[in-house]
JSON list of C-alpha atoms in Angstrom, two decimals:
[
{"chain": "A", "resi": 103, "resn": "UNK", "atom": "CA", "xyz": [-47.20, 37.48, -2.82]},
{"chain": "A", "resi": 104, "resn": "UNK", "atom": "CA", "xyz": [-45.20, 39.86, -4.95]},
{"chain": "A", "resi": 105, "resn": "UNK", "atom": "CA", "xyz": [-45.77, 39.16, -8.56]},
{"chain": "A", "resi": 106, "resn": "UNK", "atom": "CA", "xyz": [-43.67, 40.31, -11.49]},
{"chain": "A", "resi": 107, "resn": "UNK", "atom": "CA", "xyz": [-44.84, 39.13, -14.87]},
{"chain": "A", "resi": 108, "resn": "UNK", "atom": "CA", "xyz": [-43.23, 39.36, -18.27]},
{"chain": "A", "resi": 109, "resn": "UNK", "atom": "CA", "xyz": [-45.17, 39.32, -21.50]},
{"chain": "A", "resi": 110, "resn": "UNK", "atom": "CA", "xyz": [-43.43, 36.34, -23.10]},
{"chain": "A", "resi": 111, "resn": "UNK", "atom": "CA", "xyz": [-41.29, 33.43, -21.93]},
{"chain": "A", "resi": 112, "resn": "UNK", "atom": "CA", "xyz": [-39.84, 32.83, -25.38]},
{"chain": "A", "resi": 113, "resn": "UNK", "atom": "CA", "xyz": [-39.55, 35.19, -28.32]},
{"chain": "A", "resi": 114, "resn": "UNK", "atom": "CA", "xyz": [-37.98, 34.80, -31.76]},
{"chain": "A", "resi": 115, "resn": "UNK", "atom": "CA", "xyz": [-37.36, 37.90, -33.88]},
{"chain": "A", "resi": 116, "resn": "UNK", "atom": "CA", "xyz": [-35.48, 38.79, -37.02]},
{"chain": "A", "resi": 117, "resn": "UNK", "atom": "CA", "xyz": [-32.54, 41.16, -37.30]},
{"chain": "A", "resi": 118, "resn": "UNK", "atom": "CA", "xyz": [-33.70, 44.73, -37.66]},
{"chain": "A", "resi": 119, "resn": "UNK", "atom": "CA", "xyz": [-37.12, 44.22, -36.08]},
{"chain": "A", "resi": 120, "resn": "UNK", "atom": "CA", "xyz": [-38.35, 46.46, -33.29]},
{"chain": "A", "resi": 121, "resn": "UNK", "atom": "CA", "xyz": [-38.90, 44.39, -30.16]},
{"chain": "A", "resi": 122, "resn": "UNK", "atom": "CA", "xyz": [-40.94, 45.23, -27.08]},
{"chain": "A", "resi": 123, "resn": "UNK", "atom": "CA", "xyz": [-40.51, 43.35, -23.81]},
{"chain": "A", "resi": 124, "resn": "UNK", "atom": "CA", "xyz": [-43.16, 44.15, -21.23]},
{"chain": "A", "resi": 125, "resn": "UNK", "atom": "CA", "xyz": [-42.92, 43.83, -17.47]},
{"chain": "A", "resi": 126, "resn": "UNK", "atom": "CA", "xyz": [-45.70, 44.36, -14.93]},
{"chain": "A", "resi": 127, "resn": "UNK", "atom": "CA", "xyz": [-45.52, 44.28, -11.14]},
{"chain": "A", "resi": 128, "resn": "UNK", "atom": "CA", "xyz": [-48.44, 44.29, -8.74]},
{"chain": "A", "resi": 129, "resn": "UNK", "atom": "CA", "xyz": [-46.81, 45.48, -5.49]},
{"chain": "A", "resi": 130, "resn": "UNK", "atom": "CA", "xyz": [-46.75, 49.23, -6.08]},
{"chain": "A", "resi": 131, "resn": "UNK", "atom": "CA", "xyz": [-42.94, 49.20, -6.15]},
{"chain": "A", "resi": 132, "resn": "UNK", "atom": "CA", "xyz": [-41.16, 52.42, -7.06]},
{"chain": "A", "resi": 133, "resn": "UNK", "atom": "CA", "xyz": [-38.08, 50.80, -8.58]},
{"chain": "A", "resi": 134, "resn": "UNK", "atom": "CA", "xyz": [-38.01, 48.63, -11.69]},
{"chain": "A", "resi": 135, "resn": "UNK", "atom": "CA", "xyz": [-35.06, 47.11, -13.49]},
{"chain": "A", "resi": 136, "resn": "UNK", "atom": "CA", "xyz": [-34.16, 45.36, -16.72]},
{"chain": "A", "resi": 137, "resn": "UNK", "atom": "CA", "xyz": [-31.24, 42.91, -16.83]},
{"chain": "A", "resi": 138, "resn": "UNK", "atom": "CA", "xyz": [-29.82, 40.62, -19.44]},
{"chain": "A", "resi": 139, "resn": "UNK", "atom": "CA", "xyz": [-28.31, 37.31, -18.44]},
{"chain": "A", "resi": 140, "resn": "UNK", "atom": "CA", "xyz": [-25.57, 35.58, -20.41]},
{"chain": "A", "resi": 141, "resn": "UNK", "atom": "CA", "xyz": [-23.62, 32.45, -19.42]},
{"chain": "A", "resi": 142, "resn": "UNK", "atom": "CA", "xyz": [-20.60, 33.25, -17.29]},
{"chain": "A", "resi": 143, "resn": "UNK", "atom": "CA", "xyz": [-21.47, 36.95, -17.09]},
{"chain": "A", "resi": 144, "resn": "UNK", "atom": "CA", "xyz": [-24.27, 36.78, -14.57]},
{"chain": "A", "resi": 145, "resn": "UNK", "atom": "CA", "xyz": [-26.92, 39.48, -14.77]},
{"chain": "A", "resi": 146, "resn": "UNK", "atom": "CA", "xyz": [-26.03, 42.85, -16.17]},
{"chain": "A", "resi": 147, "resn": "UNK", "atom": "CA", "xyz": [-28.16, 45.92, -15.65]},
{"chain": "A", "resi": 148, "resn": "UNK", "atom": "CA", "xyz": [-29.50, 47.54, -18.81]},
{"chain": "A", "resi": 149, "resn": "UNK", "atom": "CA", "xyz": [-31.77, 50.27, -17.45]},
{"chain": "A", "resi": 150, "resn": "UNK", "atom": "CA", "xyz": [-33.64, 51.04, -14.29]},
{"chain": "A", "resi": 151, "resn": "UNK", "atom": "CA", "xyz": [-36.42, 53.37, -13.24]},
{"chain": "A", "resi": 152, "resn": "UNK", "atom": "CA", "xyz": [-37.13, 54.79, -9.80]},
{"chain": "A", "resi": 153, "resn": "UNK", "atom": "CA", "xyz": [-40.36, 56.56, -10.69]},
{"chain": "A", "resi": 154, "resn": "UNK", "atom": "CA", "xyz": [-42.87, 56.99, -13.48]},
{"chain": "A", "resi": 155, "resn": "UNK", "atom": "CA", "xyz": [-41.27, 58.58, -16.55]},
{"chain": "A", "resi": 156, "resn": "UNK", "atom": "CA", "xyz": [-37.85, 58.45, -14.88]},
{"chain": "A", "resi": 157, "resn": "UNK", "atom": "CA", "xyz": [-35.09, 56.23, -16.22]},
{"chain": "A", "resi": 158, "resn": "UNK", "atom": "CA", "xyz": [-31.41, 55.74, -15.67]},
{"chain": "A", "resi": 159, "resn": "UNK", "atom": "CA", "xyz": [-28.84, 53.89, -17.74]},
{"chain": "A", "resi": 160, "resn": "UNK", "atom": "CA", "xyz": [-27.31, 50.79, -16.28]},
{"chain": "A", "resi": 161, "resn": "UNK", "atom": "CA", "xyz": [-24.07, 49.12, -17.28]},
{"chain": "A", "resi": 162, "resn": "UNK", "atom": "CA", "xyz": [-25.02, 48.10, -20.83]},
{"chain": "A", "resi": 163, "resn": "UNK", "atom": "CA", "xyz": [-27.69, 50.47, -22.23]},
{"chain": "A", "resi": 164, "resn": "UNK", "atom": "CA", "xyz": [-26.42, 50.57, -25.83]},
{"chain": "A", "resi": 165, "resn": "UNK", "atom": "CA", "xyz": [-28.99, 49.31, -28.30]},
{"chain": "A", "resi": 166, "resn": "UNK", "atom": "CA", "xyz": [-31.85, 49.50, -25.79]},
{"chain": "A", "resi": 167, "resn": "UNK", "atom": "CA", "xyz": [-34.38, 52.03, -24.61]},
{"chain": "A", "resi": 168, "resn": "UNK", "atom": "CA", "xyz": [-37.09, 51.90, -21.95]},
{"chain": "A", "resi": 169, "resn": "UNK", "atom": "CA", "xyz": [-40.46, 53.35, -21.19]},
{"chain": "A", "resi": 170, "resn": "UNK", "atom": "CA", "xyz": [-42.30, 53.76, -17.90]},
{"chain": "A", "resi": 171, "resn": "UNK", "atom": "CA", "xyz": [-45.62, 55.49, -18.41]},
{"chain": "A", "resi": 172, "resn": "UNK", "atom": "CA", "xyz": [-47.34, 53.82, -15.45]},
{"chain": "A", "resi": 173, "resn": "UNK", "atom": "CA", "xyz": [-45.89, 52.81, -12.11]},
{"chain": "A", "resi": 174, "resn": "UNK", "atom": "CA", "xyz": [-46.63, 49.12, -12.56]},
{"chain": "A", "resi": 175, "resn": "UNK", "atom": "CA", "xyz": [-45.28, 48.74, -16.09]},
{"chain": "A", "resi": 176, "resn": "UNK", "atom": "CA", "xyz": [-41.72, 48.96, -17.41]},
{"chain": "A", "resi": 177, "resn": "UNK", "atom": "CA", "xyz": [-41.00, 48.23, -21.05]},
{"chain": "A", "resi": 178, "resn": "UNK", "atom": "CA", "xyz": [-37.70, 47.38, -22.69]},
{"chain": "A", "resi": 179, "resn": "UNK", "atom": "CA", "xyz": [-37.39, 48.30, -26.36]},
{"chain": "A", "resi": 180, "resn": "UNK", "atom": "CA", "xyz": [-34.89, 47.02, -28.88]},
{"chain": "A", "resi": 181, "resn": "UNK", "atom": "CA", "xyz": [-35.16, 49.60, -31.65]},
{"chain": "A", "resi": 182, "resn": "UNK", "atom": "CA", "xyz": [-33.45, 47.40, -34.23]},
{"chain": "A", "resi": 183, "resn": "UNK", "atom": "CA", "xyz": [-32.74, 43.93, -32.94]},
{"chain": "A", "resi": 184, "resn": "UNK", "atom": "CA", "xyz": [-29.34, 42.40, -33.64]},
{"chain": "A", "resi": 185, "resn": "UNK", "atom": "CA", "xyz": [-28.06, 38.85, -33.19]},
{"chain": "A", "resi": 186, "resn": "UNK", "atom": "CA", "xyz": [-25.83, 39.91, -30.28]},
{"chain": "A", "resi": 187, "resn": "UNK", "atom": "CA", "xyz": [-28.98, 40.79, -28.35]},
{"chain": "A", "resi": 188, "resn": "UNK", "atom": "CA", "xyz": [-29.96, 37.14, -28.22]},
{"chain": "A", "resi": 189, "resn": "UNK", "atom": "CA", "xyz": [-30.14, 36.57, -24.48]},
{"chain": "A", "resi": 190, "resn": "UNK", "atom": "CA", "xyz": [-32.31, 35.98, -21.43]},
{"chain": "A", "resi": 191, "resn": "UNK", "atom": "CA", "xyz": [-33.97, 39.20, -20.23]},
{"chain": "A", "resi": 192, "resn": "UNK", "atom": "CA", "xyz": [-35.07, 39.54, -16.63]},
{"chain": "A", "resi": 193, "resn": "UNK", "atom": "CA", "xyz": [-37.23, 42.24, -15.16]},
{"chain": "A", "resi": 194, "resn": "UNK", "atom": "CA", "xyz": [-37.25, 43.05, -11.42]},
{"chain": "A", "resi": 195, "resn": "UNK", "atom": "CA", "xyz": [-38.92, 45.45, -9.04]},
{"chain": "A", "resi": 196, "resn": "UNK", "atom": "CA", "xyz": [-38.24, 46.65, -5.52]},
{"chain": "A", "resi": 197, "resn": "UNK", "atom": "CA", "xyz": [-39.58, 49.19, -3.04]},
{"chain": "A", "resi": 198, "resn": "UNK", "atom": "CA", "xyz": [-37.59, 52.35, -2.57]},
{"chain": "A", "resi": 199, "resn": "UNK", "atom": "CA", "xyz": [-36.49, 51.49, 0.95]},
{"chain": "A", "resi": 200, "resn": "UNK", "atom": "CA", "xyz": [-32.99, 50.69, 2.22]},
{"chain": "A", "resi": 201, "resn": "UNK", "atom": "CA", "xyz": [-30.84, 48.16, 0.45]},
{"chain": "A", "resi": 202, "resn": "UNK", "atom": "CA", "xyz": [-32.12, 45.37, 2.69]},
{"chain": "A", "resi": 203, "resn": "UNK", "atom": "CA", "xyz": [-35.18, 45.16, 0.45]},
{"chain": "A", "resi": 204, "resn": "UNK", "atom": "CA", "xyz": [-34.57, 42.51, -2.13]},
{"chain": "A", "resi": 205, "resn": "UNK", "atom": "CA", "xyz": [-35.51, 42.78, -5.76]},
{"chain": "A", "resi": 206, "resn": "UNK", "atom": "CA", "xyz": [-38.32, 40.57, -6.98]},
{"chain": "A", "resi": 207, "resn": "UNK", "atom": "CA", "xyz": [-37.78, 39.02, -10.38]},
{"chain": "A", "resi": 208, "resn": "UNK", "atom": "CA", "xyz": [-40.04, 37.98, -13.19]},
{"chain": "A", "resi": 209, "resn": "UNK", "atom": "CA", "xyz": [-39.73, 34.60, -14.92]},
{"chain": "A", "resi": 210, "resn": "UNK", "atom": "CA", "xyz": [-37.56, 35.97, -17.74]},
{"chain": "A", "resi": 211, "resn": "UNK", "atom": "CA", "xyz": [-37.92, 36.22, -21.51]},
{"chain": "A", "resi": 212, "resn": "UNK", "atom": "CA", "xyz": [-35.58, 34.19, -23.66]},
{"chain": "A", "resi": 213, "resn": "UNK", "atom": "CA", "xyz": [-35.10, 36.23, -26.82]},
{"chain": "A", "resi": 214, "resn": "UNK", "atom": "CA", "xyz": [-33.57, 34.81, -29.97]},
{"chain": "A", "resi": 215, "resn": "UNK", "atom": "CA", "xyz": [-32.68, 37.17, -32.81]},
{"chain": "A", "resi": 216, "resn": "UNK", "atom": "CA", "xyz": [-32.13, 35.44, -36.15]},
{"chain": "B", "resi": 47, "resn": "UNK", "atom": "CA", "xyz": [-17.55, 50.65, -8.88]},
{"chain": "B", "resi": 48, "resn": "UNK", "atom": "CA", "xyz": [-18.58, 47.39, -7.33]},
{"chain": "B", "resi": 49, "resn": "UNK", "atom": "CA", "xyz": [-17.46, 43.98, -8.45]},
{"chain": "B", "resi": 50, "resn": "UNK", "atom": "CA", "xyz": [-18.57, 40.47, -7.49]},
{"chain": "B", "resi": 51, "resn": "UNK", "atom": "CA", "xyz": [-16.48, 37.40, -8.24]},
{"chain": "B", "resi": 52, "resn": "UNK", "atom": "CA", "xyz": [-17.70, 33.82, -8.11]},
{"chain": "B", "resi": 53, "resn": "UNK", "atom": "CA", "xyz": [-14.75, 31.60, -8.93]},
{"chain": "B", "resi": 54, "resn": "UNK", "atom": "CA", "xyz": [-16.60, 28.27, -9.17]},
{"chain": "B", "resi": 55, "resn": "UNK", "atom": "CA", "xyz": [-18.45, 27.95, -12.49]},
{"chain": "B", "resi": 56, "resn": "UNK", "atom": "CA", "xyz": [-19.77, 24.53, -11.49]},
{"chain": "B", "resi": 57, "resn": "UNK", "atom": "CA", "xyz": [-19.78, 22.29, -8.45]},
{"chain": "B", "resi": 58, "resn": "UNK", "atom": "CA", "xyz": [-20.97, 18.83, -7.47]},
{"chain": "B", "resi": 59, "resn": "UNK", "atom": "CA", "xyz": [-22.12, 17.84, -4.01]},
{"chain": "B", "resi": 60, "resn": "UNK", "atom": "CA", "xyz": [-23.45, 14.59, -2.66]},
{"chain": "B", "resi": 61, "resn": "UNK", "atom": "CA", "xyz": [-27.01, 14.63, -1.42]},
{"chain": "B", "resi": 62, "resn": "UNK", "atom": "CA", "xyz": [-27.25, 15.33, 2.34]},
{"chain": "B", "resi": 63, "resn": "UNK", "atom": "CA", "xyz": [-23.78, 16.87, 2.48]},
{"chain": "B", "resi": 64, "resn": "UNK", "atom": "CA", "xyz": [-23.01, 20.54, 3.09]},
{"chain": "B", "resi": 65, "resn": "UNK", "atom": "CA", "xyz": [-21.57, 22.74, 0.36]},
{"chain": "B", "resi": 66, "resn": "UNK", "atom": "CA", "xyz": [-19.97, 26.19, 0.30]},
{"chain": "B", "resi": 67, "resn": "UNK", "atom": "CA", "xyz": [-20.34, 28.49, -2.67]},
{"chain": "B", "resi": 68, "resn": "UNK", "atom": "CA", "xyz": [-17.68, 31.19, -2.83]},
{"chain": "B", "resi": 69, "resn": "UNK", "atom": "CA", "xyz": [-18.25, 34.90, -3.34]},
{"chain": "B", "resi": 70, "resn": "UNK", "atom": "CA", "xyz": [-15.77, 37.73, -3.06]},
{"chain": "B", "resi": 71, "resn": "UNK", "atom": "CA", "xyz": [-16.56, 41.36, -3.63]},
{"chain": "B", "resi": 72, "resn": "UNK", "atom": "CA", "xyz": [-14.87, 44.67, -4.11]},
{"chain": "B", "resi": 73, "resn": "UNK", "atom": "CA", "xyz": [-16.34, 48.01, -3.15]},
{"chain": "B", "resi": 74, "resn": "UNK", "atom": "CA", "xyz": [-15.28, 51.35, -1.75]},
{"chain": "B", "resi": 75, "resn": "UNK", "atom": "CA", "xyz": [-18.62, 51.80, 0.02]},
{"chain": "B", "resi": 76, "resn": "UNK", "atom": "CA", "xyz": [-18.62, 51.54, 3.80]},
{"chain": "B", "resi": 77, "resn": "UNK", "atom": "CA", "xyz": [-22.22, 50.40, 3.90]},
{"chain": "B", "resi": 78, "resn": "UNK", "atom": "CA", "xyz": [-23.58, 47.81, 1.52]},
{"chain": "B", "resi": 79, "resn": "UNK", "atom": "CA", "xyz": [-25.76, 44.73, 1.29]},
{"chain": "B", "resi": 80, "resn": "UNK", "atom": "CA", "xyz": [-24.97, 41.24, 0.05]},
{"chain": "B", "resi": 81, "resn": "UNK", "atom": "CA", "xyz": [-27.56, 38.90, -1.45]},
{"chain": "B", "resi": 82, "resn": "UNK", "atom": "CA", "xyz": [-27.72, 35.35, -2.68]},
{"chain": "B", "resi": 83, "resn": "UNK", "atom": "CA", "xyz": [-30.22, 34.20, -5.28]},
{"chain": "B", "resi": 84, "resn": "UNK", "atom": "CA", "xyz": [-31.08, 30.77, -6.62]},
{"chain": "B", "resi": 85, "resn": "UNK", "atom": "CA", "xyz": [-32.11, 30.27, -10.23]},
{"chain": "B", "resi": 86, "resn": "UNK", "atom": "CA", "xyz": [-33.54, 26.82, -11.05]},
{"chain": "B", "resi": 87, "resn": "UNK", "atom": "CA", "xyz": [-33.89, 25.61, -14.61]},
{"chain": "B", "resi": 88, "resn": "UNK", "atom": "CA", "xyz": [-37.30, 27.32, -14.78]},
{"chain": "B", "resi": 89, "resn": "UNK", "atom": "CA", "xyz": [-35.42, 30.63, -14.91]},
{"chain": "B", "resi": 90, "resn": "UNK", "atom": "CA", "xyz": [-36.98, 32.53, -12.03]},
{"chain": "B", "resi": 91, "resn": "UNK", "atom": "CA", "xyz": [-34.62, 34.21, -9.57]},
{"chain": "B", "resi": 92, "resn": "UNK", "atom": "CA", "xyz": [-35.39, 33.23, -5.98]},
{"chain": "B", "resi": 93, "resn": "UNK", "atom": "CA", "xyz": [-34.07, 35.35, -3.12]},
{"chain": "B", "resi": 94, "resn": "UNK", "atom": "CA", "xyz": [-32.30, 33.23, -0.49]},
{"chain": "B", "resi": 95, "resn": "UNK", "atom": "CA", "xyz": [-30.50, 35.35, 2.06]},
{"chain": "B", "resi": 96, "resn": "UNK", "atom": "CA", "xyz": [-29.28, 38.86, 2.86]},
{"chain": "B", "resi": 97, "resn": "UNK", "atom": "CA", "xyz": [-26.33, 40.21, 4.85]},
{"chain": "B", "resi": 98, "resn": "UNK", "atom": "CA", "xyz": [-25.82, 43.86, 5.72]},
{"chain": "B", "resi": 99, "resn": "UNK", "atom": "CA", "xyz": [-22.26, 45.09, 6.00]},
{"chain": "B", "resi": 100, "resn": "UNK", "atom": "CA", "xyz": [-22.86, 46.29, 9.55]},
{"chain": "B", "resi": 101, "resn": "UNK", "atom": "CA", "xyz": [-24.78, 43.23, 10.70]},
{"chain": "B", "resi": 102, "resn": "UNK", "atom": "CA", "xyz": [-22.88, 41.70, 13.57]},
{"chain": "B", "resi": 103, "resn": "UNK", "atom": "CA", "xyz": [-24.21, 38.19, 13.12]},
{"chain": "B", "resi": 104, "resn": "UNK", "atom": "CA", "xyz": [-23.91, 36.04, 10.04]},
{"chain": "B", "resi": 105, "resn": "UNK", "atom": "CA", "xyz": [-27.28, 35.68, 8.36]},
{"chain": "B", "resi": 106, "resn": "UNK", "atom": "CA", "xyz": [-29.12, 32.36, 8.41]},
{"chain": "B", "resi": 107, "resn": "UNK", "atom": "CA", "xyz": [-32.32, 31.25, 6.70]},
{"chain": "B", "resi": 108, "resn": "UNK", "atom": "CA", "xyz": [-33.22, 27.62, 7.26]},
{"chain": "B", "resi": 109, "resn": "UNK", "atom": "CA", "xyz": [-30.57, 25.48, 5.54]},
{"chain": "B", "resi": 110, "resn": "UNK", "atom": "CA", "xyz": [-28.83, 28.56, 4.15]},
{"chain": "B", "resi": 111, "resn": "UNK", "atom": "CA", "xyz": [-26.21, 30.53, 6.01]},
{"chain": "B", "resi": 112, "resn": "UNK", "atom": "CA", "xyz": [-23.89, 33.27, 4.90]},
{"chain": "B", "resi": 113, "resn": "UNK", "atom": "CA", "xyz": [-20.28, 33.13, 6.04]},
{"chain": "B", "resi": 114, "resn": "UNK", "atom": "CA", "xyz": [-19.48, 36.84, 6.02]},
{"chain": "B", "resi": 115, "resn": "UNK", "atom": "CA", "xyz": [-15.85, 37.83, 6.44]},
{"chain": "B", "resi": 116, "resn": "UNK", "atom": "CA", "xyz": [-15.70, 41.58, 6.02]},
{"chain": "B", "resi": 117, "resn": "UNK", "atom": "CA", "xyz": [-11.93, 41.97, 6.20]},
{"chain": "B", "resi": 118, "resn": "UNK", "atom": "CA", "xyz": [-11.50, 39.38, 3.46]},
{"chain": "B", "resi": 119, "resn": "UNK", "atom": "CA", "xyz": [-14.44, 40.83, 1.50]},
{"chain": "B", "resi": 120, "resn": "UNK", "atom": "CA", "xyz": [-16.03, 37.44, 1.18]},
{"chain": "B", "resi": 121, "resn": "UNK", "atom": "CA", "xyz": [-19.66, 36.36, 1.56]},
{"chain": "B", "resi": 122, "resn": "UNK", "atom": "CA", "xyz": [-19.80, 32.63, 1.00]},
{"chain": "B", "resi": 123, "resn": "UNK", "atom": "CA", "xyz": [-23.12, 30.77, 0.94]},
{"chain": "B", "resi": 124, "resn": "UNK", "atom": "CA", "xyz": [-23.28, 27.55, 2.94]},
{"chain": "B", "resi": 125, "resn": "UNK", "atom": "CA", "xyz": [-26.05, 25.07, 2.17]},
{"chain": "B", "resi": 126, "resn": "UNK", "atom": "CA", "xyz": [-26.42, 22.36, 4.76]},
{"chain": "B", "resi": 127, "resn": "UNK", "atom": "CA", "xyz": [-27.88, 18.91, 4.07]},
{"chain": "B", "resi": 128, "resn": "UNK", "atom": "CA", "xyz": [-28.07, 19.33, 0.29]},
{"chain": "B", "resi": 129, "resn": "UNK", "atom": "CA", "xyz": [-31.21, 18.16, -1.47]},
{"chain": "B", "resi": 130, "resn": "UNK", "atom": "CA", "xyz": [-31.75, 17.22, -5.11]},
{"chain": "B", "resi": 131, "resn": "UNK", "atom": "CA", "xyz": [-33.92, 20.32, -5.46]},
{"chain": "B", "resi": 132, "resn": "UNK", "atom": "CA", "xyz": [-30.92, 22.49, -4.64]},
{"chain": "B", "resi": 133, "resn": "UNK", "atom": "CA", "xyz": [-29.50, 21.81, -8.11]},
{"chain": "B", "resi": 134, "resn": "UNK", "atom": "CA", "xyz": [-29.56, 25.25, -9.73]},
{"chain": "B", "resi": 135, "resn": "UNK", "atom": "CA", "xyz": [-27.52, 28.33, -10.59]},
{"chain": "B", "resi": 136, "resn": "UNK", "atom": "CA", "xyz": [-26.59, 30.46, -7.59]},
{"chain": "B", "resi": 137, "resn": "UNK", "atom": "CA", "xyz": [-25.78, 34.14, -7.84]},
{"chain": "B", "resi": 138, "resn": "UNK", "atom": "CA", "xyz": [-24.10, 36.42, -5.35]},
{"chain": "B", "resi": 139, "resn": "UNK", "atom": "CA", "xyz": [-25.00, 40.10, -5.60]},
{"chain": "B", "resi": 140, "resn": "UNK", "atom": "CA", "xyz": [-24.37, 43.34, -3.76]},
{"chain": "B", "resi": 141, "resn": "UNK", "atom": "CA", "xyz": [-26.04, 46.72, -3.47]},
{"chain": "B", "resi": 142, "resn": "UNK", "atom": "CA", "xyz": [-24.83, 50.05, -2.17]},
{"chain": "B", "resi": 143, "resn": "UNK", "atom": "CA", "xyz": [-26.55, 51.53, 0.81]},
{"chain": "B", "resi": 144, "resn": "UNK", "atom": "CA", "xyz": [-28.00, 54.35, -1.20]},
{"chain": "B", "resi": 145, "resn": "UNK", "atom": "CA", "xyz": [-30.27, 52.30, -3.35]},
{"chain": "B", "resi": 146, "resn": "UNK", "atom": "CA", "xyz": [-31.39, 48.94, -4.55]},
{"chain": "B", "resi": 147, "resn": "UNK", "atom": "CA", "xyz": [-29.17, 48.57, -7.59]},
{"chain": "B", "resi": 148, "resn": "UNK", "atom": "CA", "xyz": [-27.59, 45.14, -7.67]},
{"chain": "B", "resi": 149, "resn": "UNK", "atom": "CA", "xyz": [-24.27, 44.05, -9.09]},
{"chain": "B", "resi": 150, "resn": "UNK", "atom": "CA", "xyz": [-24.17, 40.31, -9.80]},
{"chain": "B", "resi": 151, "resn": "UNK", "atom": "CA", "xyz": [-21.41, 37.75, -9.97]},
{"chain": "B", "resi": 152, "resn": "UNK", "atom": "CA", "xyz": [-21.13, 35.31, -12.84]},
{"chain": "B", "resi": 153, "resn": "UNK", "atom": "CA", "xyz": [-22.89, 32.53, -10.96]},
{"chain": "B", "resi": 154, "resn": "UNK", "atom": "CA", "xyz": [-22.11, 28.99, -9.83]},
{"chain": "B", "resi": 155, "resn": "UNK", "atom": "CA", "xyz": [-23.96, 25.96, -11.13]},
{"chain": "B", "resi": 156, "resn": "UNK", "atom": "CA", "xyz": [-24.54, 23.51, -8.29]},
{"chain": "B", "resi": 157, "resn": "UNK", "atom": "CA", "xyz": [-25.36, 19.91, -9.09]},
{"chain": "B", "resi": 158, "resn": "UNK", "atom": "CA", "xyz": [-26.53, 17.61, -6.30]},
{"chain": "B", "resi": 159, "resn": "UNK", "atom": "CA", "xyz": [-25.79, 13.93, -6.81]},
{"chain": "B", "resi": 160, "resn": "UNK", "atom": "CA", "xyz": [-28.16, 11.30, -5.41]}
]
C-alpha cells in the first residue's frame, strides 16, 4: 500500500512564526505536491516537485516555500505565518508516468494561525 | 489553463438510490485525464475513478461510474445504490497529458439519508 504521511494532523501557530509541514512517502515516487484546501475552493496547488532539489510554483505560491532534499520527503515552509494561511494542507505523491497514475494523498494537516 | 466546475455545493440522496454528481471542465488540451476523489470527514482523499480523454468506454469501478460526454466537456460521477458511508465531499479533478498536475473543482458535499 502506498503511504503518504504528514507530520501533524492539527497545528496551532502564532502570527509571524516560522512553520514547517513535513510530508513523507514510501513508494519511491518522483512527484510530490503541496495543496491547500479551503471551503468552496477545492484544492489549490501551492508547489510541486518532480525530483530531488527541484521545485515548481503552483497556483498560489506566495507566502510559502518548499524543500526537497531527499526523494521521499517534501517540506512546506511558511516563513512568517499569517492568519490567512489558516487552512487544511494536503500533501500528495505520484509516479512520473502518464496522467493515468493517480496522486496519493496524505491525511492532511489542519493549520490554525492565531 | 484548465478549469473544473462543480455546481452542486451540497446534495442529499436517499439510501439505496442512485445519485449523479456534476462536473464540467474547460481545457485546450487534446489529451487529458479526469479523476474523482472522495474525502470523508477524516480528511483523507480517496481515489475513486479515472477517465482518459481518448478512452472509448465510460469508466466504471464497482458502484462508481463516470458519465463522460466529451463534446459537452462533462464528466459526471454516478454512484449507484447509495450507502450511508458514501456521505463525504467529492472532488472532480483533471490533469494534462504531459504530467500529473491536478486541477480540482470546488467539491460537492453528498449526504446520504437513511
